[in-house]
Structures are given as C-alpha cells and as structure tokens.
C-alpha cells in the first residue's frame, strides 16, 4: 500500500487539494462534497488525503473515515489495472445486475468498492451509464460491455485480461 501512495505525484496533488479546501474553508457540512472532489483529484482517498481533509474542514479523522466507509463510492485503495464499473441503475437492476455483482465479487474475491491485493482489479457500482437498452451494462476501463449475464460478465473479463 505504501508503495502505491508513494507513486502519487504529491507536487501536483497538494496544490489542488489546498485550493479545494480553501474553497470550502472549514465548512464541516461540505465533507461529502469535498471527499468526492478529492477522489476525483487523487483517484482514491489514501490516509494522508483523509488527514488533510480532516484538518482543512476542522473535523475529526474518525468522522472522515466513517463517511468513507459508509458510502461505497469512496475508496481508500487505488483503482486496479482493470477497473470495472457495474451499473446498478433501475433498468440494469431489474434485468439482473445484482446477480452479476455477486458473481464478480466471488470470481475476483473482492467486495464492491475494493481493489484486489495485487492491484489488478477494482470493482465499483455506478448509477445509469446511459446505455439502458443494453442492460445489464458494465464498463472496464471506460469501455462499455452490455447485455450481460453473470457468465458473460466473467467471460468478458477473462477475454480482456488475456488480450
Ligand atoms: S440503468 Fe444501467 S445503463 Fe441505464
């Protein structure tokens, strides 16, 4: 984990986080919004970023940790080499997306919102990807794959990682 954190470009990240915290200047009620924006900047929310946000908004680190663990959208690990975003919007949900989540979690041995220890895969649940007619839909590194079943999701993943 520490190796992954060292790979971040703090010289670029720190000024952006400073500007973000300056914008919200101690506004505790903005915690969730700031976490969202910080995750957009850094890609995830490692401990040094959590500490900086806690300081900047004048909230406790444990409050920051609670919010991060409550919302599956937030991640404390970097995205995997293959980042899977599975749609749980209504159309995909009713067409069987929950079964695909279960299957992918079992296959990859990880929970939604997490990254495998080898850094290869990460799994995220997202809202409508705008391709409802193709539901259930997932993206892998931004590429859309639709009309999925649990088996097809796993096969797609295997084909991509083989390539
Ligand atoms: S609900 Fe999944 S793409 Fe729209």
GROMACS .gro file of N, CA and C and ligand atoms in nm:
model
  493
    1UNK      N    1   0.082  -0.121   0.000
    1UNK     CA    2   0.000   0.000   0.000
    1UNK      C    3   0.086   0.126   0.000
    2UNK      N    4   0.191   0.127   0.085
    2UNK     CA    5   0.273   0.247   0.093
    2UNK      C    6   0.341   0.276  -0.041
    3UNK      N    7   0.374   0.167  -0.114
    3UNK     CA    8   0.438   0.186  -0.244
    3UNK      C    9   0.343   0.260  -0.337
    4UNK      N   10   0.213   0.219  -0.333
    4UNK     CA   11   0.114   0.283  -0.420
    4UNK      C   12   0.100   0.432  -0.383
    5UNK      N   13   0.102   0.462  -0.253
    5UNK     CA   14   0.089   0.601  -0.212
    5UNK      C   15   0.209   0.681  -0.261
    6UNK      N   16   0.330   0.621  -0.252
    6UNK     CA   17   0.449   0.692  -0.297
    6UNK      C   18   0.443   0.724  -0.446
    7UNK      N   19   0.367   0.643  -0.520
    7UNK     CA   20   0.358   0.666  -0.664
    7UNK      C   21   0.275   0.788  -0.700
    8UNK      N   22   0.202   0.843  -0.603
    8UNK     CA   23   0.122   0.962  -0.631
    8UNK      C   24   0.214   1.082  -0.649
    9UNK      N   25   0.172   1.170  -0.736
    9UNK     CA   26   0.251   1.291  -0.759
    9UNK      C   27   0.202   1.402  -0.665
   10UNK      N   28   0.260   1.404  -0.545
   10UNK     CA   29   0.211   1.497  -0.442
   10UNK      C   30   0.233   1.642  -0.483
   11UNK      N   31   0.338   1.667  -0.563
   11UNK     CA   32   0.363   1.806  -0.604
   11UNK      C   33   0.247   1.861  -0.687
   12UNK      N   34   0.182   1.771  -0.760
   12UNK     CA   35   0.066   1.814  -0.838
   12UNK      C   36  -0.061   1.809  -0.754
   13UNK      N   37  -0.070   1.708  -0.671
   13UNK     CA   38  -0.194   1.685  -0.595
   13UNK      C   39  -0.213   1.788  -0.483
   14UNK      N   40  -0.106   1.814  -0.409
   14UNK     CA   41  -0.121   1.902  -0.291
   14UNK      C   42  -0.179   2.040  -0.323
   15UNK      N   43  -0.129   2.110  -0.425
   15UNK     CA   44  -0.189   2.241  -0.454
   15UNK      C   45  -0.337   2.233  -0.489
   16UNK      N   46  -0.376   2.124  -0.558
   16UNK     CA   47  -0.518   2.109  -0.594
   16UNK      C   48  -0.603   2.084  -0.470
   17UNK      N   49  -0.550   2.003  -0.378
   17UNK     CA   50  -0.624   1.979  -0.254
   17UNK      C   51  -0.630   2.106  -0.170
   18UNK      N   52  -0.519   2.181  -0.169
   18UNK     CA   53  -0.518   2.307  -0.094
   18UNK      C   54  -0.625   2.402  -0.148
   19UNK      N   55  -0.633   2.411  -0.282
   19UNK     CA   56  -0.731   2.502  -0.344
   19UNK      C   57  -0.873   2.456  -0.310
   20UNK      N   58  -0.895   2.324  -0.312
   20UNK     CA   59  -1.026   2.269  -0.279
   20UNK      C   60  -1.064   2.304  -0.136
   21UNK      N   61  -0.971   2.285  -0.043
   21UNK     CA   62  -1.000   2.312   0.098
   21UNK      C   63  -1.016   2.461   0.125
   22UNK      N   64  -0.944   2.539   0.048
   22UNK     CA   65  -0.957   2.685   0.059
   22UNK      C   66  -1.100   2.727   0.021
   23UNK      N   67  -1.149   2.662  -0.085
   23UNK     CA   68  -1.284   2.692  -0.136
   23UNK      C   69  -1.392   2.665  -0.029
   24UNK      N   70  -1.372   2.557   0.047
   24UNK     CA   71  -1.475   2.520   0.146
   24UNK      C   72  -1.440   2.565   0.288
   25UNK      N   73  -1.324   2.615   0.305
   25UNK     CA   74  -1.275   2.682   0.424
   25UNK      C   75  -1.346   2.646   0.556
   26UNK      N   76  -1.315   2.531   0.609
   26UNK     CA   77  -1.369   2.493   0.740
   26UNK      C   78  -1.519   2.465   0.743
   27UNK      N   79  -1.581   2.445   0.627
   27UNK     CA   80  -1.725   2.417   0.622
   27UNK      C   81  -1.749   2.266   0.643
   28UNK      N   82  -1.776   2.228   0.766
   28UNK     CA   83  -1.791   2.086   0.800
   28UNK      C   84  -1.902   2.018   0.720
   29UNK      N   85  -2.006   2.095   0.686
   29UNK     CA   86  -2.120   2.034   0.616
   29UNK      C   87  -2.083   1.993   0.473
   30UNK      N   88  -1.966   2.039   0.427
   30UNK     CA   89  -1.925   2.009   0.289
   30UNK      C   90  -1.839   1.882   0.281
   31UNK      N   91  -1.832   1.809   0.391
   31UNK     CA   92  -1.740   1.694   0.395
   31UNK      C   93  -1.759   1.597   0.278
   32UNK      N   94  -1.884   1.557   0.253
   32UNK     CA   95  -1.908   1.458   0.146
   32UNK      C   96  -1.866   1.514   0.010
   33UNK      N   97  -1.904   1.639  -0.014
   33UNK     CA   98  -1.870   1.703  -0.142
   33UNK      C   99  -1.718   1.713  -0.159
   34UNK      N  100  -1.650   1.749  -0.051
   34UNK     CA  101  -1.503   1.762  -0.058
   34UNK      C  102  -1.440   1.625  -0.083
   35UNK      N  103  -1.493   1.522  -0.018
   35UNK     CA  104  -1.439   1.387  -0.040
   35UNK      C  105  -1.456   1.345  -0.185
   36UNK      N  106  -1.574   1.376  -0.242
   36UNK     CA  107  -1.598   1.345  -0.384
   36UNK      C  108  -1.493   1.414  -0.471
   37UNK      N  109  -1.474   1.543  -0.447
   37UNK     CA  110  -1.382   1.618  -0.532
   37UNK      C  111  -1.238   1.573  -0.510
   38UNK      N  112  -1.204   1.541  -0.386
   38UNK     CA  113  -1.068   1.494  -0.358
   38UNK      C  114  -1.044   1.360  -0.429
   39UNK      N  115  -1.148   1.275  -0.432
   39UNK     CA  116  -1.132   1.146  -0.500
   39UNK      C  117  -1.116   1.166  -0.651
   40UNK      N  118  -1.183   1.268  -0.704
   40UNK     CA  119  -1.164   1.299  -0.847
   40UNK      C  120  -1.020   1.343  -0.874
   41UNK      N  121  -0.963   1.418  -0.781
   41UNK     CA  122  -0.827   1.469  -0.800
   41UNK      C  123  -0.724   1.357  -0.785
   42UNK      N  124  -0.738   1.279  -0.677
   42UNK     CA  125  -0.634   1.181  -0.643
   42UNK      C  126  -0.662   1.044  -0.707
   43UNK      N  127  -0.791   1.013  -0.726
   43UNK     CA  128  -0.828   0.882  -0.779
   43UNK      C  129  -0.881   0.792  -0.670
   44UNK      N  130  -0.839   0.817  -0.546
   44UNK     CA  131  -0.888   0.745  -0.428
   44UNK      C  132  -0.852   0.829  -0.306
   45UNK      N  133  -0.880   0.774  -0.187
   45UNK     CA  134  -0.864   0.858  -0.068
   45UNK      C  135  -0.768   0.791   0.032
   46UNK      N  136  -0.639   0.798   0.006
   46UNK     CA  137  -0.542   0.739   0.100
   46UNK      C  138  -0.537   0.821   0.230
   47UNK      N  139  -0.474   0.764   0.331
   47UNK     CA  140  -0.475   0.826   0.464
   47UNK      C  141  -0.424   0.971   0.466
   48UNK      N  142  -0.314   1.002   0.398
   48UNK     CA  143  -0.267   1.141   0.403
   48UNK      C  144  -0.372   1.240   0.351
   49UNK      N  145  -0.451   1.196   0.254
   49UNK     CA  146  -0.556   1.283   0.198
   49UNK      C  147  -0.670   1.298   0.300
   50UNK      N  148  -0.704   1.187   0.364
   50UNK     CA  149  -0.808   1.193   0.468
   50UNK      C  150  -0.766   1.289   0.579
   51UNK      N  151  -0.638   1.282   0.618
   51UNK     CA  152  -0.589   1.369   0.727
   51UNK      C  153  -0.595   1.516   0.685
   52UNK      N  154  -0.556   1.540   0.563
   52UNK     CA  155  -0.555   1.677   0.513
   52UNK      C  156  -0.698   1.735   0.511
   53UNK      N  157  -0.794   1.654   0.469
   53UNK     CA  158  -0.933   1.698   0.463
   53UNK      C  159  -0.986   1.722   0.606
   54UNK      N  160  -0.953   1.630   0.696
   54UNK     CA  161  -0.997   1.647   0.835
   54UNK      C  162  -0.945   1.780   0.890
   55UNK      N  163  -0.816   1.807   0.867
   55UNK     CA  164  -0.758   1.934   0.914
   55UNK      C  165  -0.826   2.054   0.848
   56UNK      N  166  -0.841   2.044   0.716
   56UNK     CA  167  -0.892   2.158   0.639
   56UNK      C  168  -1.036   2.194   0.673
   57UNK      N  169  -1.116   2.092   0.707
   57UNK     CA  170  -1.257   2.119   0.736
   57UNK      C  171  -1.285   2.123   0.887
   58UNK      N  172  -1.174   2.100   0.963
   58UNK     CA  173  -1.188   2.103   1.108
   58UNK      C  174  -1.286   1.996   1.159
   59UNK      N  175  -1.271   1.876   1.105
   59UNK     CA  176  -1.350   1.762   1.154
   59UNK      C  177  -1.251   1.655   1.200
   60UNK      N  178  -1.300   1.557   1.276
   60UNK     CA  179  -1.207   1.454   1.325
   60UNK      C  180  -1.180   1.354   1.213
   61UNK      N  181  -1.063   1.290   1.223
   61UNK     CA  182  -1.028   1.188   1.124
   61UNK      C  183  -1.129   1.073   1.130
   62UNK      N  184  -1.179   1.043   1.248
   62UNK     CA  185  -1.275   0.932   1.258
   62UNK      C  186  -1.407   0.967   1.187
   63UNK      N  187  -1.444   1.095   1.186
   63UNK     CA  188  -1.564   1.135   1.109
   63UNK      C  189  -1.540   1.112   0.960
   64UNK      N  190  -1.422   1.150   0.916
   64UNK     CA  191  -1.388   1.132   0.773
   64UNK      C  192  -1.392   0.983   0.739
   65UNK      N  193  -1.332   0.900   0.825
   65UNK     CA  194  -1.329   0.755   0.799
   65UNK      C  195  -1.470   0.697   0.797
   66UNK      N  196  -1.556   0.745   0.887
   66UNK     CA  197  -1.694   0.692   0.892
   66UNK      C  198  -1.768   0.721   0.761
   67UNK      N  199  -1.753   0.843   0.712
   67UNK     CA  200  -1.822   0.879   0.588
   67UNK      C  201  -1.768   0.794   0.472
   68UNK      N  202  -1.637   0.777   0.467
   68UNK     CA  203  -1.577   0.699   0.359
   68UNK      C  204  -1.626   0.555   0.363
   69UNK      N  205  -1.634   0.497   0.482
   69UNK     CA  206  -1.676   0.357   0.486
   69UNK      C  207  -1.827   0.342   0.465
   70UNK      N  208  -1.904   0.448   0.490
   70UNK     CA  209  -2.049   0.440   0.471
   70UNK      C  210  -2.087   0.438   0.322
   71UNK      N  211  -2.017   0.518   0.243
   71UNK     CA  212  -2.053   0.530   0.100
   71UNK      C  213  -1.960   0.442   0.016
   72UNK      N  214  -2.020   0.347  -0.057
   72UNK     CA  215  -1.936   0.254  -0.133
   72UNK      C  216  -1.864   0.324  -0.248
   73UNK      N  217  -1.910   0.445  -0.282
   73UNK     CA  218  -1.845   0.518  -0.391
   73UNK      C  219  -1.702   0.558  -0.354
   74UNK      N  220  -1.677   0.575  -0.225
   74UNK     CA  221  -1.543   0.618  -0.184
   74UNK      C  222  -1.451   0.497  -0.167
   75UNK      N  223  -1.327   0.516  -0.211
   75UNK     CA  224  -1.232   0.407  -0.200
   75UNK      C  225  -1.102   0.456  -0.136
   76UNK      N  226  -1.047   0.373  -0.049
   76UNK     CA  227  -0.918   0.409   0.014
   76UNK      C  228  -0.803   0.339  -0.059
   77UNK      N  229  -0.837   0.266  -0.164
   77UNK     CA  230  -0.732   0.200  -0.242
   77UNK      C  231  -0.733   0.254  -0.384
   78UNK      N  232  -0.618   0.253  -0.452
   78UNK     CA  233  -0.618   0.298  -0.592
   78UNK      C  234  -0.697   0.202  -0.679
   79UNK      N  235  -0.747   0.252  -0.791
   79UNK     CA  236  -0.818   0.165  -0.885
   79UNK      C  237  -0.722   0.060  -0.940
   80UNK      N  238  -0.781  -0.056  -0.978
   80UNK     CA  239  -0.699  -0.162  -1.032
   80UNK      C  240  -0.657  -0.133  -1.176
   81UNK      N  241  -0.566  -0.215  -1.226
   81UNK     CA  242  -0.526  -0.202  -1.367
   81UNK      C  243  -0.650  -0.217  -1.455
   82UNK      N  244  -0.741  -0.307  -1.414
   82UNK     CA  245  -0.869  -0.321  -1.482
   82UNK      C  246  -0.977  -0.272  -1.385
   83UNK      N  247  -1.035  -0.157  -1.417
   83UNK     CA  248  -1.137  -0.102  -1.329
   83UNK      C  249  -1.275  -0.131  -1.387
   84UNK      N  250  -1.353  -0.206  -1.311
   84UNK     CA  251  -1.486  -0.246  -1.357
   84UNK      C  252  -1.591  -0.158  -1.288
   85UNK      N  253  -1.675  -0.096  -1.368
   85UNK     CA  254  -1.785  -0.017  -1.313
   85UNK      C  255  -1.914  -0.084  -1.358
   86UNK      N  256  -1.987  -0.141  -1.265
   86UNK     CA  257  -2.110  -0.211  -1.299
   86UNK      C  258  -2.230  -0.123  -1.266
   87UNK      N  259  -2.321  -0.112  -1.364
   87UNK     CA  260  -2.436  -0.024  -1.346
   87UNK      C  261  -2.543  -0.089  -1.258
   88UNK      N  262  -2.585  -0.015  -1.157
   88UNK     CA  263  -2.696  -0.061  -1.072
   88UNK      C  264  -2.816   0.033  -1.086
   89UNK      N  265  -2.821   0.104  -1.198
   89UNK     CA  266  -2.938   0.188  -1.227
   89UNK      C  267  -3.061   0.098  -1.245
   90UNK      N  268  -3.179   0.158  -1.244
   90UNK     CA  269  -3.303   0.079  -1.241
   90UNK      C  270  -3.312  -0.024  -1.355
   91UNK      N  271  -3.287   0.021  -1.478
   91UNK     CA  272  -3.303  -0.071  -1.593
   91UNK      C  273  -3.208  -0.191  -1.580
   92UNK      N  274  -3.085  -0.166  -1.543
   92UNK     CA  275  -2.988  -0.275  -1.529
   92UNK      C  276  -3.022  -0.362  -1.408
   93UNK      N  277  -3.070  -0.296  -1.303
   93UNK     CA  278  -3.103  -0.369  -1.180
   93UNK      C  279  -3.212  -0.473  -1.208
   94UNK      N  280  -3.320  -0.428  -1.276
   94UNK     CA  281  -3.431  -0.522  -1.299
   94UNK      C  282  -3.395  -0.630  -1.401
   95UNK      N  283  -3.292  -0.605  -1.480
   95UNK     CA  284  -3.251  -0.707  -1.578
   95UNK      C  285  -3.143  -0.800  -1.520
   96UNK      N  286  -3.116  -0.789  -1.391
   96UNK     CA  287  -3.029  -0.889  -1.328
   96UNK      C  288  -2.892  -0.842  -1.282
   97UNK      N  289  -2.868  -0.712  -1.275
   97UNK     CA  290  -2.736  -0.664  -1.234
   97UNK      C  291  -2.691  -0.718  -1.096
   98UNK      N  292  -2.785  -0.731  -0.997
   98UNK     CA  293  -2.740  -0.780  -0.867
   98UNK      C  294  -2.672  -0.919  -0.874
   99UNK      N  295  -2.723  -1.007  -0.965
   99UNK     CA  296  -2.659  -1.139  -0.978
   99UNK      C  297  -2.518  -1.127  -1.036
  100UNK      N  298  -2.500  -1.026  -1.119
  100UNK     CA  299  -2.366  -1.004  -1.178
  100UNK      C  300  -2.270  -0.953  -1.071
  101UNK      N  301  -2.320  -0.866  -0.984
  101UNK     CA  302  -2.235  -0.817  -0.873
  101UNK      C  303  -2.187  -0.937  -0.791
  102UNK      N  304  -2.283  -1.023  -0.753
  102UNK     CA  305  -2.246  -1.140  -0.671
  102UNK      C  306  -2.140  -1.224  -0.739
  103UNK      N  307  -2.161  -1.246  -0.868
  103UNK     CA  308  -2.070  -1.334  -0.942
  103UNK      C  309  -1.930  -1.271  -0.953
  104UNK      N  310  -1.926  -1.143  -0.983
  104UNK     CA  311  -1.795  -1.076  -0.997
  104UNK      C  312  -1.723  -1.071  -0.862
  105UNK      N  313  -1.799  -1.046  -0.756
  105UNK     CA  314  -1.736  -1.042  -0.623
  105UNK      C  315  -1.675  -1.178  -0.588
  106UNK      N  316  -1.748  -1.285  -0.623
  106UNK     CA  317  -1.696  -1.420  -0.594
  106UNK      C  318  -1.575  -1.449  -0.681
  107UNK      N  319  -1.589  -1.420  -0.809
  107UNK     CA  320  -1.484  -1.452  -0.906
  107UNK      C  321  -1.354  -1.376  -0.871
  108UNK      N  322  -1.367  -1.251  -0.836
  108UNK     CA  323  -1.248  -1.168  -0.811
  108UNK      C  324  -1.207  -1.168  -0.664
  109UNK      N  325  -1.290  -1.229  -0.581
  109UNK     CA  326  -1.265  -1.234  -0.436
  109UNK      C  327  -1.244  -1.093  -0.380
  110UNK      N  328  -1.335  -1.007  -0.410
  110UNK     CA  329  -1.330  -0.872  -0.354
  110UNK      C  330  -1.473  -0.820  -0.337
  111UNK      N  331  -1.486  -0.718  -0.256
  111UNK     CA  332  -1.616  -0.655  -0.236
  111UNK      C  333  -1.625  -0.532  -0.325
  112UNK      N  334  -1.748  -0.499  -0.360
  112UNK     CA  335  -1.768  -0.378  -0.438
  112UNK      C  336  -1.705  -0.258  -0.368
  113UNK      N  337  -1.636  -0.174  -0.445
  113UNK     CA  338  -1.568  -0.058  -0.389
  113UNK      C  339  -1.424  -0.088  -0.353
  114UNK      N  340  -1.383  -0.214  -0.375
  114UNK     CA  341  -1.249  -0.254  -0.332
  114UNK      C  342  -1.159  -0.287  -0.453
  115UNK      N  343  -1.032  -0.306  -0.423
  115UNK     CA  344  -0.932  -0.341  -0.525
  115UNK      C  345  -0.861  -0.469  -0.479
  116UNK      N  346  -0.833  -0.559  -0.572
  116UNK     CA  347  -0.763  -0.682  -0.532
  116UNK      C  348  -0.623  -0.647  -0.482
  117UNK      N  349  -0.569  -0.731  -0.394
  117UNK     CA  350  -0.439  -0.702  -0.332
  117UNK      C  351  -0.326  -0.689  -0.435
  118UNK      N  352  -0.340  -0.760  -0.547
  118UNK     CA  353  -0.234  -0.750  -0.649
  118UNK      C  354  -0.252  -0.625  -0.737
  119UNK      N  355  -0.356  -0.546  -0.708
  119UNK     CA  356  -0.375  -0.421  -0.782
  119UNK      C  357  -0.430  -0.440  -0.922
  120UNK      N  358  -0.471  -0.564  -0.954
  120UNK     CA  359  -0.514  -0.591  -1.092
  120UNK      C  360  -0.659  -0.547  -1.119
  121UNK      N  361  -0.749  -0.575  -1.024
  121UNK     CA  362  -0.891  -0.546  -1.048
  121UNK      C  363  -0.950  -0.457  -0.939
  122UNK      N  364  -1.039  -0.368  -0.981
  122UNK     CA  365  -1.121  -0.296  -0.884
  122UNK      C  366  -1.264  -0.298  -0.936
  123UNK      N  367  -1.356  -0.295  -0.842
  123UNK     CA  368  -1.498  -0.307  -0.878
  123UNK      C  369  -1.575  -0.193  -0.812
  124UNK      N  370  -1.656  -0.127  -0.893
  124UNK     CA  371  -1.733  -0.013  -0.842
  124UNK      C  372  -1.876  -0.025  -0.892
  125UNK      N  373  -1.971   0.009  -0.809
  125UNK     CA  374  -2.111   0.013  -0.851
  125UNK      C  375  -2.142   0.157  -0.892
  126UNK      N  376  -2.207   0.175  -1.005
  126UNK     CA  377  -2.237   0.311  -1.051
  126UNK      C  378  -2.384   0.323  -1.088
  127UNK      N  379  -2.428   0.447  -1.104
  127UNK     CA  380  -2.565   0.475  -1.148
  127UNK      C  381  -2.569   0.466  -1.300
  128UNK      N  382  -2.685   0.488  -1.357
  128UNK     CA  383  -2.707   0.472  -1.501
  128UNK      C  384  -2.590   0.521  -1.586
  129UNK      N  385  -2.544   0.431  -1.673
  129UNK     CA  386  -2.432   0.465  -1.762
  129UNK      C  387  -2.482   0.520  -1.895
  130UNK      N  388  -2.615   0.532  -1.908
  130UNK     CA  389  -2.671   0.590  -2.029
  130UNK      C  390  -2.682   0.490  -2.143
  131UNK      N  391  -2.677   0.361  -2.111
  131UNK     CA  392  -2.689   0.258  -2.215
  131UNK      C  393  -2.793   0.156  -2.170
  132UNK      N  394  -2.906   0.207  -2.117
  132UNK     CA  395  -3.007   0.120  -2.055
  132UNK      C  396  -3.056   0.009  -2.148
  133UNK      N  397  -3.068   0.039  -2.278
  133UNK     CA  398  -3.115  -0.061  -2.375
  133UNK      C  399  -3.023  -0.182  -2.381
  134UNK      N  400  -2.899  -0.165  -2.339
  134UNK     CA  401  -2.801  -0.274  -2.342
  134UNK      C  402  -2.787  -0.342  -2.205
  135UNK      N  403  -2.871  -0.303  -2.111
  135UNK     CA  404  -2.857  -0.352  -1.975
  135UNK      C  405  -2.872  -0.501  -1.962
  136UNK      N  406  -2.809  -0.563  -1.865
  136UNK     CA  407  -2.717  -0.503  -1.769
  136UNK      C  408  -2.583  -0.464  -1.834
  137UNK      N  409  -2.528  -0.354  -1.789
  137UNK     CA  410  -2.409  -0.296  -1.852
  137UNK      C  411  -2.297  -0.278  -1.751
  138UNK      N  412  -2.174  -0.297  -1.798
  138UNK     CA  413  -2.058  -0.260  -1.716
  138UNK      C  414  -1.956  -0.193  -1.808
  139UNK      N  415  -1.867  -0.117  -1.748
  139UNK     CA  416  -1.754  -0.069  -1.825
  139UNK      C  417  -1.627  -0.127  -1.762
  140UNK      N  418  -1.530  -0.154  -1.848
  140UNK     CA  419  -1.398  -0.193  -1.799
  140UNK      C  420  -1.302  -0.091  -1.858
  141UNK      N  421  -1.238  -0.016  -1.771
  141UNK     CA  422  -1.152   0.095  -1.811
  141UNK      C  423  -1.223   0.185  -1.914
  142UNK      N  424  -1.350   0.209  -1.891
  142UNK     CA  425  -1.425   0.304  -1.973
  142UNK      C  426  -1.491   0.244  -2.095
  143UNK      N  427  -1.456   0.121  -2.130
  143UNK     CA  428  -1.515   0.053  -2.247
  143UNK      C  429  -1.646  -0.013  -2.204
  144UNK      N  430  -1.754   0.006  -2.285
  144UNK     CA  431  -1.886  -0.045  -2.243
  144UNK      C  432  -1.909  -0.188  -2.291
  145UNK      N  433  -1.960  -0.273  -2.199
  145UNK     CA  434  -1.999  -0.410  -2.233
  145UNK      C  435  -2.142  -0.430  -2.185
  146UNK      N  436  -2.231  -0.472  -2.277
  146UNK     CA  437  -2.373  -0.479  -2.243
  146UNK      C  438  -2.433  -0.617  -2.261
  147UNK      N  439  -2.565  -0.622  -2.234
  147UNK     CA  440  -2.643  -0.746  -2.243
  147UNK      C  441  -2.575  -0.858  -2.165
  148UNK      N  442  -2.533  -0.824  -2.045
  148UNK     CA  443  -2.455  -0.917  -1.965
  148UNK      C  444  -2.542  -1.016  -1.888
  149UNK      N  445  -2.484  -1.132  -1.865
  149UNK     CA  446  -2.535  -1.227  -1.767
  149UNK      C  447  -2.415  -1.248  -1.673
  150UNK      N  448  -2.434  -1.315  -1.561
  150UNK     CA  449  -2.317  -1.340  -1.476
  150UNK      C  450  -2.205  -1.412  -1.552
  151UNK      N  451  -2.241  -1.515  -1.629
  151UNK     CA  452  -2.139  -1.589  -1.706
  151UNK      C  453  -2.071  -1.498  -1.808
  152UNK      N  454  -2.152  -1.419  -1.878
  152UNK     CA  455  -2.095  -1.334  -1.983
  152UNK      C  456  -2.002  -1.227  -1.922
  153UNK      N  457  -2.036  -1.178  -1.805
  153UNK     CA  458  -1.950  -1.077  -1.741
  153UNK      C  459  -1.813  -1.137  -1.711
  154UNK      N  460  -1.814  -1.260  -1.660
  154UNK     CA  461  -1.686  -1.326  -1.626
  154UNK      C  462  -1.608  -1.359  -1.753
  155UNK      N  463  -1.677  -1.409  -1.854
  155UNK     CA  464  -1.609  -1.442  -1.981
  155UNK      C  465  -1.547  -1.317  -2.041
  156UNK      N  466  -1.622  -1.207  -2.040
  156UNK     CA  467  -1.571  -1.081  -2.096
  156UNK      C  468  -1.444  -1.039  -2.024
  157UNK      N  469  -1.450  -1.050  -1.893
  157UNK     CA  470  -1.333  -1.011  -1.811
  157UNK      C  471  -1.212  -1.097  -1.847
  158UNK      N  472  -1.236  -1.228  -1.862
  158UNK     CA  473  -1.124  -1.318  -1.893
  158UNK      C  474  -1.065  -1.285  -2.030
  159UNK      N  475  -1.153  -1.257  -2.126
  159UNK     CA  476  -1.105  -1.226  -2.261
  159UNK      C  477  -1.019  -1.100  -2.259
  160UNK      N  478  -1.064  -1.001  -2.187
  160UNK     CA  479  -0.991  -0.874  -2.183
  160UNK      C  480  -0.855  -0.889  -2.116
  161UNK      N  481  -0.854  -0.962  -2.006
  161UNK     CA  482  -0.726  -0.973  -1.932
  161UNK      C  483  -0.628  -1.064  -2.005
  162UNK      N  484  -0.681  -1.150  -2.094
  162UNK     CA  485  -0.593  -1.237  -2.173
  162UNK      C  486  -0.525  -1.158  -2.284
  163UNK      N  487  -0.598  -1.058  -2.335
  163UNK     CA  488  -0.552  -0.985  -2.454
  163UNK      C  489  -0.423  -0.908  -2.426
  164LIG     S1  490  -2.970   0.179  -1.591
  164LIG    FE1  491  -2.786   0.083  -1.647
  164LIG     S2  492  -2.726   0.191  -1.824
  164LIG    FE2  493  -2.906   0.292  -1.761
   0.00000   0.00000   0.00000
